[in-house]
Amino acid sequence: MTLERKRNPRDDLRSLARLARKYAVSGIVVGDPLNMSGELGPQAEKTRAFAAELGALSGLPIHLWDERLTSHEAHALLYEAGHKRQDHRKVVDQVAATLILQSFLDEKREAGSRPV
């Protein structure tokens, strides 16, 4: 599911918090748009502020996760799957979000299986 952004960011936060309650999620993963150097840019700062508000409103832990190159990887996967390049725009953000979540889950699973 893709949520359409509202004019008021507070409405976006409320929509996300409602969905989190509806599906009883235990945390929210937010893509962190770092610069290629790993430094914070203006968009990363906006995202982090949004994530902090979302955490406060939902009462859930927020996990910022590096999203560098996920759109590029999403385009490559869509191309390999036979989708026309001009059709990518419709779904590339959904595929990139899936890659971010899968990367987060893989890392948490691997961390859980490592000896202490």
PDB file of C-alpha atoms in Angstrom:
ATOM      1  CA  MET A   1       0.000   0.000   0.000  1.00  0.00           C
ATOM      2  CA  THR A   2       1.238   3.468  -0.795  1.00  0.00           C
ATOM      3  CA  LEU A   3      -0.058   6.460   1.120  1.00  0.00           C
ATOM      4  CA  GLU A   4      -0.585   9.664  -0.782  1.00  0.00           C
ATOM      5  CA  ARG A   5       1.076  12.591   0.964  1.00  0.00           C
ATOM      6  CA  LYS A   6      -1.210  15.270   2.358  1.00  0.00           C
ATOM      7  CA  ARG A   7      -0.545  18.993   2.335  1.00  0.00           C
ATOM      8  CA  ASN A   8      -0.241  18.956   6.101  1.00  0.00           C
ATOM      9  CA  PRO A   9       2.601  16.707   7.370  1.00  0.00           C
ATOM     10  CA  ARG A  10       0.677  16.216  10.624  1.00  0.00           C
ATOM     11  CA  ASP A  11      -2.047  14.421   8.613  1.00  0.00           C
ATOM     12  CA  ASP A  12       0.634  12.104   7.187  1.00  0.00           C
ATOM     13  CA  LEU A  13       1.826  11.343  10.702  1.00  0.00           C
ATOM     14  CA  ARG A  14      -1.699  10.578  11.886  1.00  0.00           C
ATOM     15  CA  SER A  15      -2.316   8.272   8.898  1.00  0.00           C
ATOM     16  CA  LEU A  16       0.878   6.345   9.582  1.00  0.00           C
ATOM     17  CA  ALA A  17       0.147   6.082  13.311  1.00  0.00           C
ATOM     18  CA  ARG A  18      -3.377   4.788  12.536  1.00  0.00           C
ATOM     19  CA  LEU A  19      -1.978   2.135  10.202  1.00  0.00           C
ATOM     20  CA  ALA A  20       0.584   1.097  12.807  1.00  0.00           C
ATOM     21  CA  ARG A  21      -2.204   0.597  15.357  1.00  0.00           C
ATOM     22  CA  LYS A  22      -4.441  -1.208  12.850  1.00  0.00           C
ATOM     23  CA  TYR A  23      -1.708  -3.725  12.003  1.00  0.00           C
ATOM     24  CA  ALA A  24      -0.272  -3.890  15.545  1.00  0.00           C
ATOM     25  CA  VAL A  25       3.282  -3.203  14.401  1.00  0.00           C
ATOM     26  CA  SER A  26       6.093  -3.262  16.948  1.00  0.00           C
ATOM     27  CA  GLY A  27       8.231  -0.585  15.290  1.00  0.00           C
ATOM     28  CA  ILE A  28       8.557   1.547  12.183  1.00  0.00           C
ATOM     29  CA  VAL A  29      11.473   1.495   9.738  1.00  0.00           C
ATOM     30  CA  VAL A  30      12.151   4.834   8.054  1.00  0.00           C
ATOM     31  CA  GLY A  31      14.511   5.196   5.114  1.00  0.00           C
ATOM     32  CA  ASP A  32      17.344   7.569   6.018  1.00  0.00           C
ATOM     33  CA  PRO A  33      18.359   9.545   2.901  1.00  0.00           C
ATOM     34  CA  LEU A  34      22.028  10.073   3.715  1.00  0.00           C
ATOM     35  CA  ASN A  35      24.391  11.646   1.210  1.00  0.00           C
ATOM     36  CA  MET A  36      26.643   9.183  -0.611  1.00  0.00           C
ATOM     37  CA  SER A  37      29.431  10.266   1.766  1.00  0.00           C
ATOM     38  CA  GLY A  38      27.285   9.118   4.696  1.00  0.00           C
ATOM     39  CA  GLU A  39      26.776  12.676   5.913  1.00  0.00           C
ATOM     40  CA  LEU A  40      23.415  14.201   6.745  1.00  0.00           C
ATOM     41  CA  GLY A  41      21.991  16.514   4.141  1.00  0.00           C
ATOM     42  CA  PRO A  42      18.911  18.728   4.289  1.00  0.00           C
ATOM     43  CA  GLN A  43      16.548  15.901   3.283  1.00  0.00           C
ATOM     44  CA  ALA A  44      17.977  13.564   5.937  1.00  0.00           C
ATOM     45  CA  GLU A  45      17.438  16.236   8.573  1.00  0.00           C
ATOM     46  CA  LYS A  46      13.805  16.686   7.476  1.00  0.00           C
ATOM     47  CA  THR A  47      13.312  12.915   7.491  1.00  0.00           C
ATOM     48  CA  ARG A  48      14.764  12.575  10.959  1.00  0.00           C
ATOM     49  CA  ALA A  49      12.494  15.322  12.288  1.00  0.00           C
ATOM     50  CA  PHE A  50       9.496  13.596  10.677  1.00  0.00           C
ATOM     51  CA  ALA A  51      10.582  10.245  12.145  1.00  0.00           C
ATOM     52  CA  ALA A  52      10.945  11.755  15.625  1.00  0.00           C
ATOM     53  CA  GLU A  53       7.423  13.194  15.422  1.00  0.00           C
ATOM     54  CA  LEU A  54       6.099   9.862  14.174  1.00  0.00           C
ATOM     55  CA  GLY A  55       7.694   8.084  17.110  1.00  0.00           C
ATOM     56  CA  ALA A  56       6.231  10.565  19.574  1.00  0.00           C
ATOM     57  CA  LEU A  57       2.746  10.335  18.044  1.00  0.00           C
ATOM     58  CA  SER A  58       2.686   6.549  17.608  1.00  0.00           C
ATOM     59  CA  GLY A  59       4.578   5.615  20.772  1.00  0.00           C
ATOM     60  CA  LEU A  60       6.567   3.118  18.705  1.00  0.00           C
ATOM     61  CA  PRO A  61      10.305   2.748  18.234  1.00  0.00           C
ATOM     62  CA  ILE A  62      11.527   4.298  14.989  1.00  0.00           C
ATOM     63  CA  HIS A  63      14.427   2.638  13.177  1.00  0.00           C
ATOM     64  CA  LEU A  64      16.268   4.886  10.722  1.00  0.00           C
ATOM     65  CA  TRP A  65      17.766   2.747   7.971  1.00  0.00           C
ATOM     66  CA  ASP A  66      20.234   3.779   5.281  1.00  0.00           C
ATOM     67  CA  GLU A  67      18.405   4.056   1.976  1.00  0.00           C
ATOM     68  CA  ARG A  68      21.357   4.948  -0.236  1.00  0.00           C
ATOM     69  CA  LEU A  69      21.150   3.304  -3.666  1.00  0.00           C
ATOM     70  CA  THR A  70      17.831   1.546  -2.972  1.00  0.00           C
ATOM     71  CA  SER A  71      16.071   3.401  -5.801  1.00  0.00           C
ATOM     72  CA  HIS A  72      18.884   2.398  -8.149  1.00  0.00           C
ATOM     73  CA  GLU A  73      18.602  -1.219  -6.995  1.00  0.00           C
ATOM     74  CA  ALA A  74      14.798  -1.080  -7.358  1.00  0.00           C
ATOM     75  CA  HIS A  75      15.124   0.124 -10.971  1.00  0.00           C
ATOM     76  CA  ALA A  76      17.571  -2.710 -11.689  1.00  0.00           C
ATOM     77  CA  LEU A  77      15.217  -5.320 -10.208  1.00  0.00           C
ATOM     78  CA  LEU A  78      12.265  -3.990 -12.180  1.00  0.00           C
ATOM     79  CA  TYR A  79      14.320  -4.009 -15.388  1.00  0.00           C
ATOM     80  CA  GLU A  80      15.474  -7.590 -14.734  1.00  0.00           C
ATOM     81  CA  ALA A  81      11.852  -8.596 -14.100  1.00  0.00           C
ATOM     82  CA  GLY A  82      10.939  -7.343 -17.574  1.00  0.00           C
ATOM     83  CA  HIS A  83       9.191  -4.106 -16.642  1.00  0.00           C
ATOM     84  CA  LYS A  84       9.505  -1.267 -19.130  1.00  0.00           C
ATOM     85  CA  ARG A  85      11.615   1.629 -17.895  1.00  0.00           C
ATOM     86  CA  GLN A  86       8.759   4.114 -18.384  1.00  0.00           C
ATOM     87  CA  ASP A  87       6.552   2.024 -16.071  1.00  0.00           C
ATOM     88  CA  HIS A  88       9.062   2.047 -13.193  1.00  0.00           C
ATOM     89  CA  ARG A  89       7.893   5.418 -11.865  1.00  0.00           C
ATOM     90  CA  LYS A  90       4.632   3.865 -10.708  1.00  0.00           C
ATOM     91  CA  VAL A  91       6.244   1.300  -8.409  1.00  0.00           C
ATOM     92  CA  VAL A  92       9.909   2.159  -7.843  1.00  0.00           C
ATOM     93  CA  ASP A  93       9.266   3.753  -4.436  1.00  0.00           C
ATOM     94  CA  GLN A  94       7.323   0.689  -3.276  1.00  0.00           C
ATOM     95  CA  VAL A  95      10.114  -1.624  -4.413  1.00  0.00           C
ATOM     96  CA  ALA A  96      12.748   0.591  -2.765  1.00  0.00           C
ATOM     97  CA  ALA A  97      10.733   0.612   0.485  1.00  0.00           C
ATOM     98  CA  THR A  98      10.556  -3.174   0.352  1.00  0.00           C
ATOM     99  CA  LEU A  99      14.340  -3.339  -0.098  1.00  0.00           C
ATOM    100  CA  ILE A 100      14.865  -1.033   2.890  1.00  0.00           C
ATOM    101  CA  LEU A 101      12.593  -3.136   5.095  1.00  0.00           C
ATOM    102  CA  GLN A 102      14.159  -6.408   3.928  1.00  0.00           C
ATOM    103  CA  SER A 103      17.653  -5.073   4.612  1.00  0.00           C
ATOM    104  CA  PHE A 104      16.582  -4.041   8.114  1.00  0.00           C
ATOM    105  CA  LEU A 105      14.988  -7.433   8.825  1.00  0.00           C
ATOM    106  CA  ASP A 106      18.001  -9.332   7.448  1.00  0.00           C
ATOM    107  CA  GLU A 107      20.375  -7.330   9.648  1.00  0.00           C
ATOM    108  CA  LYS A 108      18.244  -7.914  12.748  1.00  0.00           C
ATOM    109  CA  ARG A 109      18.006 -11.645  12.014  1.00  0.00           C
ATOM    110  CA  GLU A 110      21.782 -11.901  11.508  1.00  0.00           C
ATOM    111  CA  ALA A 111      22.461  -9.919  14.675  1.00  0.00           C
ATOM    112  CA  GLY A 112      20.180 -12.283  16.604  1.00  0.00           C
ATOM    113  CA  SER A 113      22.087 -15.342  15.399  1.00  0.00           C
ATOM    114  CA  ARG A 114      25.562 -14.004  16.249  1.00  0.00           C
ATOM    115  CA  PRO A 115      27.210 -15.322  19.406  1.00  0.00           C
ATOM    116  CA  VAL A 116      27.606 -12.739  22.179  1.00  0.00           C
TER     117      VAL A 116
END
